[in-house]
Amino acid sequence: HVGNIYTLEYCTNFFLDVTESIDKIYPQAEIIYKVKRDIKTINQKYEKLVFNVSNKIENFKVFYNEISAQSLIKACDVSISIPFTSTALIADYLKKPSIYYHPSPKPLVSNFSQKNNDQINNKRDLETWLKTI
């Protein structure tokens, strides 16, 4: 149990670090962002952030319930997941490079994390990892 780490600040840091890193290293890459649910209670600041980034990055696509995470991961080269969502497990099953990105200096521990090296905790290491794939 990791508690409720999914604050607006945490999710914003995750989202910006990942999208900025991909856009910096692979500016022509298509970024697919899967929202778990199209829910009405989503934080309006976060929703606006996603909207603004989707307009700023040319190849950025947001998907809600209209397509499964597994279908999207099959079409991707890599999966970057917020801890500890099932998308990383799906990517591992599909033999896709996959990590959890946890924008915090202290690593999280969970039974969902199958490997010792599948969590990255800062933007610099995220960019280094992206360069290896």
N, CA and C of each residue as an Amber inpcrd file, in Angstrom:
protein
   399
   0.8400000  -1.1810000   0.0000000   0.0000000   0.0000000   0.0000000
   0.8800000   1.2360000   0.0000000   0.7220000   2.0900000  -0.9820000
   1.5520000   3.2780000  -1.1080000   0.8140000   4.5350000  -0.6740000
  -0.4180000   4.4200000  -0.2610000  -1.1730000   5.6160000   0.1000000
  -1.6370000   6.3370000  -1.1430000  -2.2230000   7.4770000  -0.9510000
  -2.7100000   8.2350000  -2.0960000  -1.6210000   9.1760000  -2.5990000
  -0.7840000   8.6680000  -3.4680000   0.2820000   9.4890000  -4.0340000
  -0.1930000  10.2850000  -5.2400000  -1.3630000   9.9890000  -5.7500000
  -1.8310000  10.5700000  -7.0020000  -2.4500000  11.9490000  -6.7980000
  -1.6630000  12.8540000  -6.2400000  -2.0960000  14.2330000  -6.0590000
  -1.9890000  14.9610000  -7.3920000  -2.5490000  16.1550000  -7.4500000
  -2.4190000  16.9690000  -8.6570000  -0.9470000  17.2360000  -8.9630000
  -0.1720000  17.5450000  -7.9540000   1.2530000  17.8240000  -8.1530000
   1.9930000  16.5910000  -8.6850000   1.7250000  15.4380000  -8.0930000
   2.3890000  14.2040000  -8.5100000   2.0370000  13.8670000  -9.9620000
   0.7530000  13.8770000 -10.2810000   0.3100000  13.5280000 -11.6330000
   0.8040000  14.5470000 -12.6580000   0.8370000  15.8210000 -12.2760000
   1.3640000  16.8560000 -13.1660000   2.8430000  16.6290000 -13.4360000
   3.6130000  16.3410000 -12.3970000   5.0470000  16.0690000 -12.5790000
   5.2650000  14.8540000 -13.4640000   4.5060000  13.7930000 -13.2210000
   4.6090000  12.5910000 -14.0620000   4.3380000  12.9560000 -15.5220000
   3.2110000  13.5730000 -15.7530000   2.7680000  13.8870000 -17.1130000
   3.7610000  14.7950000 -17.8380000   4.1720000  15.8710000 -17.1970000
   5.0930000  16.8120000 -17.8560000   6.4740000  16.2080000 -18.0700000
   6.9970000  15.5160000 -17.0820000   8.3170000  14.8950000 -17.2440000
   8.3270000  13.9130000 -18.4110000   7.3060000  13.0880000 -18.4900000
   7.2510000  12.0700000 -19.5480000   7.0620000  12.7100000 -20.9220000
   6.0820000  13.5900000 -21.0550000   5.8210000  14.1830000 -22.3750000
   6.9730000  15.0690000 -22.8340000   7.5380000  15.8580000 -21.9250000
   8.6670000  16.7150000 -22.3030000   9.8930000  15.8940000 -22.6750000
  10.1440000  14.8210000 -21.9660000  11.3040000  13.9780000 -22.2620000
  11.1670000  13.2980000 -23.6140000  10.0180000  12.7510000 -23.8880000
   9.8130000  12.0960000 -25.1880000   9.9260000  13.1150000 -26.3110000
   9.2770000  14.2600000 -26.1460000   9.3010000  15.2850000 -27.1870000
  10.7160000  15.8200000 -27.4120000  11.5080000  15.8890000 -26.3700000
  12.8970000  16.3650000 -26.4820000  13.7760000  15.3570000 -27.2210000
  13.6470000  14.0850000 -26.8710000  14.5360000  13.0650000 -27.4220000
  14.0520000  12.5430000 -28.7730000  12.7570000  12.3970000 -28.9050000
  12.1560000  11.8940000 -30.1510000  11.0540000  12.8470000 -30.5940000
  11.3970000  14.0320000 -31.1160000  10.3750000  15.0370000 -31.4300000
   9.3510000  14.5960000 -32.4760000   9.6540000  13.6020000 -33.2710000
   8.7010000  13.1170000 -34.2690000   7.8590000  11.9490000 -33.7570000
   8.1210000  11.5130000 -32.5410000   7.4140000  10.3500000 -31.9920000
   5.9480000  10.6760000 -31.7410000   5.1470000   9.6690000 -31.9050000
   3.7410000   9.7880000 -31.5450000   3.6140000   9.4070000 -30.0730000
   3.0100000  10.2760000 -29.2930000   2.7920000  10.0220000 -27.8750000
   1.3250000   9.6690000 -27.6900000   1.0990000   8.4910000 -27.1500000
  -0.2630000   8.0370000 -26.8830000  -0.4750000   8.0630000 -25.3800000
  -1.4660000   8.8070000 -24.9610000  -1.7770000   8.9530000 -23.5420000
  -3.1370000   8.3200000 -23.2750000  -3.1240000   7.2850000 -22.4720000
  -4.3630000   6.5640000 -22.1530000  -4.8810000   7.0220000 -20.8010000
  -6.0470000   7.6210000 -20.8100000  -6.7110000   8.0160000 -19.5780000
  -7.5030000   6.8180000 -19.1000000  -7.3690000   6.5090000 -17.8230000
  -8.0200000   5.3120000 -17.3020000  -9.5220000   5.3380000 -17.5410000
 -10.1280000   6.4630000 -17.2500000 -11.5720000   6.6050000 -17.4660000
 -11.8700000   8.0390000 -17.8670000 -12.9100000   8.2180000 -18.6200000
 -13.4040000   9.5570000 -18.9180000 -14.3620000   9.9270000 -17.7910000
 -13.7910000  10.4060000 -16.7070000 -14.6190000  10.6620000 -15.5310000
 -14.8670000  12.1600000 -15.3540000 -15.9970000  12.4580000 -14.8140000
 -16.3920000  13.8580000 -14.6290000 -15.7150000  14.4960000 -13.4260000
 -15.1180000  13.7000000 -12.5470000 -14.5020000  14.2520000 -11.3470000
 -13.0120000  14.5420000 -11.5170000 -12.5050000  14.4360000 -12.7330000
 -11.0930000  14.7230000 -12.9560000 -10.8070000  16.1760000 -12.5770000
  -9.6540000  16.4040000 -11.9960000  -9.2600000  17.7490000 -11.6110000
  -9.2130000  18.6300000 -12.8600000  -9.8740000  19.7500000 -12.8090000
  -9.9550000  20.6310000 -13.9760000  -8.5910000  21.1880000 -14.3900000
  -7.7080000  21.4260000 -13.4350000  -6.3610000  21.9050000 -13.7680000
  -5.5890000  20.8340000 -14.5380000  -5.7540000  19.5850000 -14.1170000
  -5.0670000  18.4900000 -14.8020000  -5.6530000  18.2930000 -16.2010000
  -6.9500000  18.3480000 -16.3020000  -7.6060000  18.2050000 -17.6000000
  -7.1520000  19.3120000 -18.5550000  -7.0320000  20.5160000 -18.0510000
  -6.5700000  21.6400000 -18.8730000  -5.1100000  21.4310000 -19.2870000
  -4.3000000  20.9070000 -18.3780000  -2.9020000  20.6090000 -18.6920000
  -2.8100000  19.6160000 -19.8510000  -3.5510000  18.5320000 -19.7670000
  -3.5440000  17.5220000 -20.8340000  -3.9890000  18.1470000 -22.1510000
  -5.0240000  18.9540000 -22.1030000  -5.5220000  19.6290000 -23.3040000
  -4.4470000  20.5410000 -23.9000000  -3.7910000  21.3310000 -23.0550000
  -2.7610000  22.2580000 -23.5390000  -1.5740000  21.5160000 -24.1490000
  -1.1480000  20.4430000 -23.5120000  -0.0340000  19.6650000 -24.0580000
  -0.4410000  19.0000000 -25.3710000  -1.6600000  18.5180000 -25.4430000
  -2.1170000  17.8790000 -26.6860000  -2.1380000  18.8650000 -27.8470000
  -2.3170000  20.1370000 -27.5590000  -2.2800000  21.1570000 -28.6100000
  -0.8530000  21.6220000 -28.9110000   0.0510000  21.4510000 -27.9730000
   1.4320000  21.8940000 -28.1350000   2.2810000  20.8550000 -28.8720000
   2.0910000  19.5870000 -28.5500000   2.8740000  18.5160000 -29.1720000
   2.0700000  17.9620000 -30.3370000   2.6480000  18.0470000 -31.5190000
   1.9240000  17.7010000 -32.7500000   1.4050000  16.2580000 -32.7710000
   2.2060000  15.3100000 -32.3640000   1.8380000  13.9000000 -32.4610000
   1.3520000  13.3400000 -31.1310000   0.5830000  14.1110000 -30.4120000
   0.0660000  13.7010000 -29.1010000  -1.3960000  13.3160000 -29.2440000
  -1.7270000  12.1080000 -28.7870000  -3.1080000  11.6200000 -28.8910000
  -3.5760000  11.1350000 -27.5270000  -4.8000000  11.4970000 -27.1710000
  -5.4040000  11.0800000 -25.9090000  -6.5070000  10.0780000 -26.2180000
  -6.5010000   8.9640000 -25.4840000  -7.5410000   7.9570000 -25.6260000
  -8.2160000   7.7270000 -24.2800000  -9.5080000   7.5190000 -24.3300000
 -10.2820000   7.2290000 -23.1220000 -10.7410000   5.7830000 -23.1920000
 -11.9980000   5.5360000 -23.0900000 -12.5480000   4.1770000 -23.0570000
 -12.7410000   3.5470000 -24.4260000 -12.5400000   4.3070000 -25.4950000
 -12.8490000   3.7840000 -26.8200000 -11.8910000   2.7070000 -27.3060000
 -10.7830000   2.5180000 -26.6090000  -9.8160000   1.5000000 -27.0110000
  -9.1160000   0.9660000 -25.7570000  -8.7670000  -0.2980000 -25.8000000
  -8.1490000  -0.9110000 -24.6180000  -6.6780000  -0.5300000 -24.5060000
  -6.1860000  -0.5560000 -23.2870000  -4.7650000  -0.3040000 -23.0500000
  -3.9180000  -1.3310000 -23.7820000  -4.3530000  -2.5860000 -23.8040000
  -3.5950000  -3.6390000 -24.4720000  -3.4450000  -3.3470000 -25.9660000
  -4.4980000  -2.8730000 -26.6140000  -4.4200000  -2.5430000 -28.0380000
  -3.4270000  -1.4150000 -28.2960000  -3.4410000  -0.4220000 -27.4430000
  -2.5110000   0.6960000 -27.6010000  -1.0700000   0.2580000 -27.3710000
  -0.8510000  -0.5510000 -26.3500000   0.5020000  -1.0100000 -26.0540000
   1.0370000  -1.8910000 -27.1740000   0.1760000  -2.6950000 -27.7770000
   0.6030000  -3.5080000 -28.9280000   1.1430000  -2.6380000 -30.0510000
   0.5720000  -1.4490000 -30.2180000   0.9650000  -0.5450000 -31.2960000
   2.1570000   0.3380000 -30.9370000   2.5960000   0.3080000 -29.6990000
   3.6660000   1.1940000 -29.2240000   5.0270000   0.5180000 -29.2640000
   6.0450000   1.3520000 -29.2130000   7.4110000   0.8650000 -29.0940000
   7.8220000   0.7190000 -27.6400000   7.2030000   1.4950000 -26.7470000
   7.5930000   1.5360000 -25.3470000   6.3940000   1.9700000 -24.5070000
   6.4130000   1.5810000 -23.2370000   5.3470000   1.9790000 -22.3170000
   5.9600000   2.5910000 -21.0590000   5.4720000   3.7730000 -20.7020000
   5.8820000   4.4320000 -19.4650000   4.6150000   4.5700000 -18.6270000
   4.6340000   3.9620000 -17.4540000   3.4330000   3.8900000 -16.6260000
   3.6290000   4.5940000 -15.3030000   2.5330000   5.1210000 -14.7880000
   2.5480000   5.6770000 -13.4370000   2.4580000   4.4910000 -12.4780000
   3.2260000   4.5070000 -11.3990000   3.1810000   3.3660000 -10.4580000
   1.8080000   3.2370000  -9.8020000   1.3590000   2.1120000  -9.5820000
   1.7350000   0.8220000 -10.1300000   0.5640000   0.3280000 -10.9530000
   0.3780000   0.9080000 -12.0940000  -0.7490000   0.5560000 -12.9480000
  -0.4460000  -0.6940000 -13.7640000  -1.4930000  -1.3170000 -14.2240000
  -1.3630000  -2.5920000 -14.9310000  -0.7610000  -2.4490000 -16.3170000
  -0.6800000  -1.2450000 -16.8550000  -0.1230000  -1.0860000 -18.1990000
   1.3160000  -1.5780000 -18.2930000   2.0820000  -1.4250000 -17.2320000
   3.4600000  -1.9310000 -17.2440000   3.4760000  -3.4540000 -17.3080000
   2.5520000  -4.0910000 -16.6200000   2.4690000  -5.5510000 -16.6640000
   2.0470000  -6.0310000 -18.0430000   1.1220000  -5.3070000 -18.6600000
   0.6900000  -5.6470000 -20.0270000   1.8690000  -5.5040000 -20.9840000
   2.6120000  -4.4090000 -20.8560000   3.7730000  -4.1860000 -21.7250000
   4.8180000  -5.2760000 -21.5360000   5.0740000  -5.6630000 -20.3000000
   6.0210000  -6.7580000 -20.0430000   5.5510000  -8.0420000 -20.7130000
   4.2670000  -8.3420000 -20.5900000   3.6970000  -9.5360000 -21.2090000
   3.8610000  -9.4950000 -22.7310000   3.7130000  -8.3030000 -23.3050000
   3.8360000  -8.1380000 -24.7540000   5.2920000  -7.9290000 -25.1970000
   6.2350000  -8.0620000 -24.2580000   7.6730000  -7.9330000 -24.5380000
   8.0510000  -6.5450000 -25.0590000   7.3940000  -5.5250000 -24.5190000
   7.7030000  -4.1410000 -24.8730000   8.5600000  -3.5320000 -23.7650000
   9.5240000  -2.7000000 -24.1240000  10.2740000  -2.0030000 -23.0730000
   9.2930000  -1.2130000 -22.2060000   9.4680000  -1.3290000 -20.9060000
   8.4830000  -0.7490000 -20.0030000   9.1200000  -0.3510000 -18.6790000
   8.7060000   0.7880000 -18.1670000   9.1530000   1.2270000 -16.8440000
   7.9890000   1.9210000 -16.1430000   8.1310000   1.9950000 -14.8280000
   7.2770000   2.8690000 -14.0380000   8.0660000   4.1570000 -13.8440000
   7.4130000   5.2860000 -14.0500000   8.0610000   6.5550000 -13.7520000
   7.4130000   7.1410000 -12.5070000   8.2230000   7.3070000 -11.4770000
   7.7880000   7.8170000 -10.1810000   8.5720000   9.0990000  -9.9110000
   7.9780000  10.2700000 -10.1600000   8.7180000  11.5250000 -10.0320000
   8.9290000  11.9350000  -8.5780000   9.7250000  11.1760000  -7.8930000
  10.0030000  11.4250000  -6.4830000  11.3480000  10.7890000  -6.1440000
  12.1100000  11.3960000  -5.2570000  13.4380000  10.8440000  -4.9590000
  13.4180000   9.5030000  -4.2270000  12.3300000   9.1770000  -3.5580000
  12.2670000   7.9270000  -2.8060000  11.5040000   6.8710000  -3.6100000
  12.1530000   5.7780000  -3.9960000  11.4770000   4.7340000  -4.7620000
  10.2940000   4.1270000  -3.9970000   9.3250000   3.6800000  -4.7440000
   8.1830000   2.9780000  -4.1730000   8.4530000   1.4860000  -4.1930000
   7.8920000   0.7800000  -3.2560000   8.0110000  -0.6700000  -3.2020000
   6.6030000  -1.2500000  -3.2750000   6.4490000  -2.2550000  -4.1250000
   5.1530000  -2.8850000  -4.2830000   5.3160000  -4.2850000  -4.8500000
   4.3600000  -5.1390000  -4.5910000   4.3480000  -6.4750000  -5.1810000
   4.0800000  -6.4220000  -6.6740000   3.5490000  -5.2860000  -7.1810000
   3.2690000  -5.1620000  -8.6110000   4.5430000  -4.9560000  -9.4190000
   5.5790000  -4.4790000  -8.7850000   6.8400000  -4.2370000  -9.4600000
   7.6030000  -5.5530000  -9.5400000   7.6310000  -6.1410000 -10.7180000
   8.1710000  -7.4840000 -10.8980000   9.6900000  -7.5410000 -10.9570000
  10.3160000  -6.4450000 -11.3440000  11.7730000  -6.4300000 -11.4940000
  12.3530000  -5.3680000 -10.5780000  13.6360000  -5.4600000 -10.3170000
  14.2980000  -4.4630000  -9.4810000  14.6490000  -3.1980000 -10.2600000
  14.6600000  -3.2690000 -11.5650000  15.1080000  -2.1370000 -12.3740000
  13.9980000  -1.5080000 -13.2010000  12.7560000  -1.6340000 -12.7750000
  11.6650000  -1.1380000 -13.6060000  11.0530000   0.1710000 -13.1120000
  11.7490000   0.8820000 -12.2300000  11.2420000   2.1460000 -11.7240000
  12.3150000   3.2240000 -11.9050000  11.9040000   4.3280000 -12.5020000
  12.7830000   5.4800000 -12.6770000  12.1990000   6.6160000 -11.8570000
  13.0880000   7.3720000 -11.1860000  12.6210000   8.3520000 -10.2210000
  12.9760000   9.8080000 -10.5360000  13.6020000  10.0640000 -11.6740000
  13.8800000  11.4630000 -12.0070000  13.9590000  11.6180000 -13.5220000
  13.7670000  12.8440000 -13.9510000  13.6800000  13.1440000 -15.3810000
  14.9840000  12.8310000 -16.1160000  16.1120000  13.0970000 -15.4950000
  17.4010000  12.8240000 -16.1380000  17.5440000  11.3360000 -16.4580000
  17.2170000  10.4830000 -15.4940000  17.2940000   9.0400000 -15.7150000
  16.2480000   8.5700000 -16.7190000  15.0920000   9.1980000 -16.7140000
  14.0600000   8.8780000 -17.7110000  14.5830000   9.1530000 -19.1170000
  15.2050000  10.3040000 -19.3000000  15.7530000  10.6500000 -20.6260000
  16.8820000   9.7120000 -21.0300000  17.7090000   9.3220000 -20.0690000
  18.7720000   8.3570000 -20.3420000  18.1720000   7.0330000 -20.8000000
  17.1430000   6.5690000 -20.1040000  16.4750000   5.3160000 -20.4630000
  15.8640000   5.4170000 -21.8570000  15.2130000   6.5250000 -22.1530000
  14.5950000   6.7030000 -23.4780000  15.6310000   6.6190000 -24.5890000
  16.8240000   7.1120000 -24.3400000  17.8780000   7.0800000 -25.3550000
  18.3720000   5.6740000 -25.6370000  18.0980000   4.7370000 -24.7280000
  18.5730000   3.3680000 -24.9170000  17.6050000   2.5100000 -25.7310000
  16.4310000   3.0170000 -25.9990000  15.4400000   2.1910000 -26.7260000
  15.3180000   2.6080000 -28.1670000
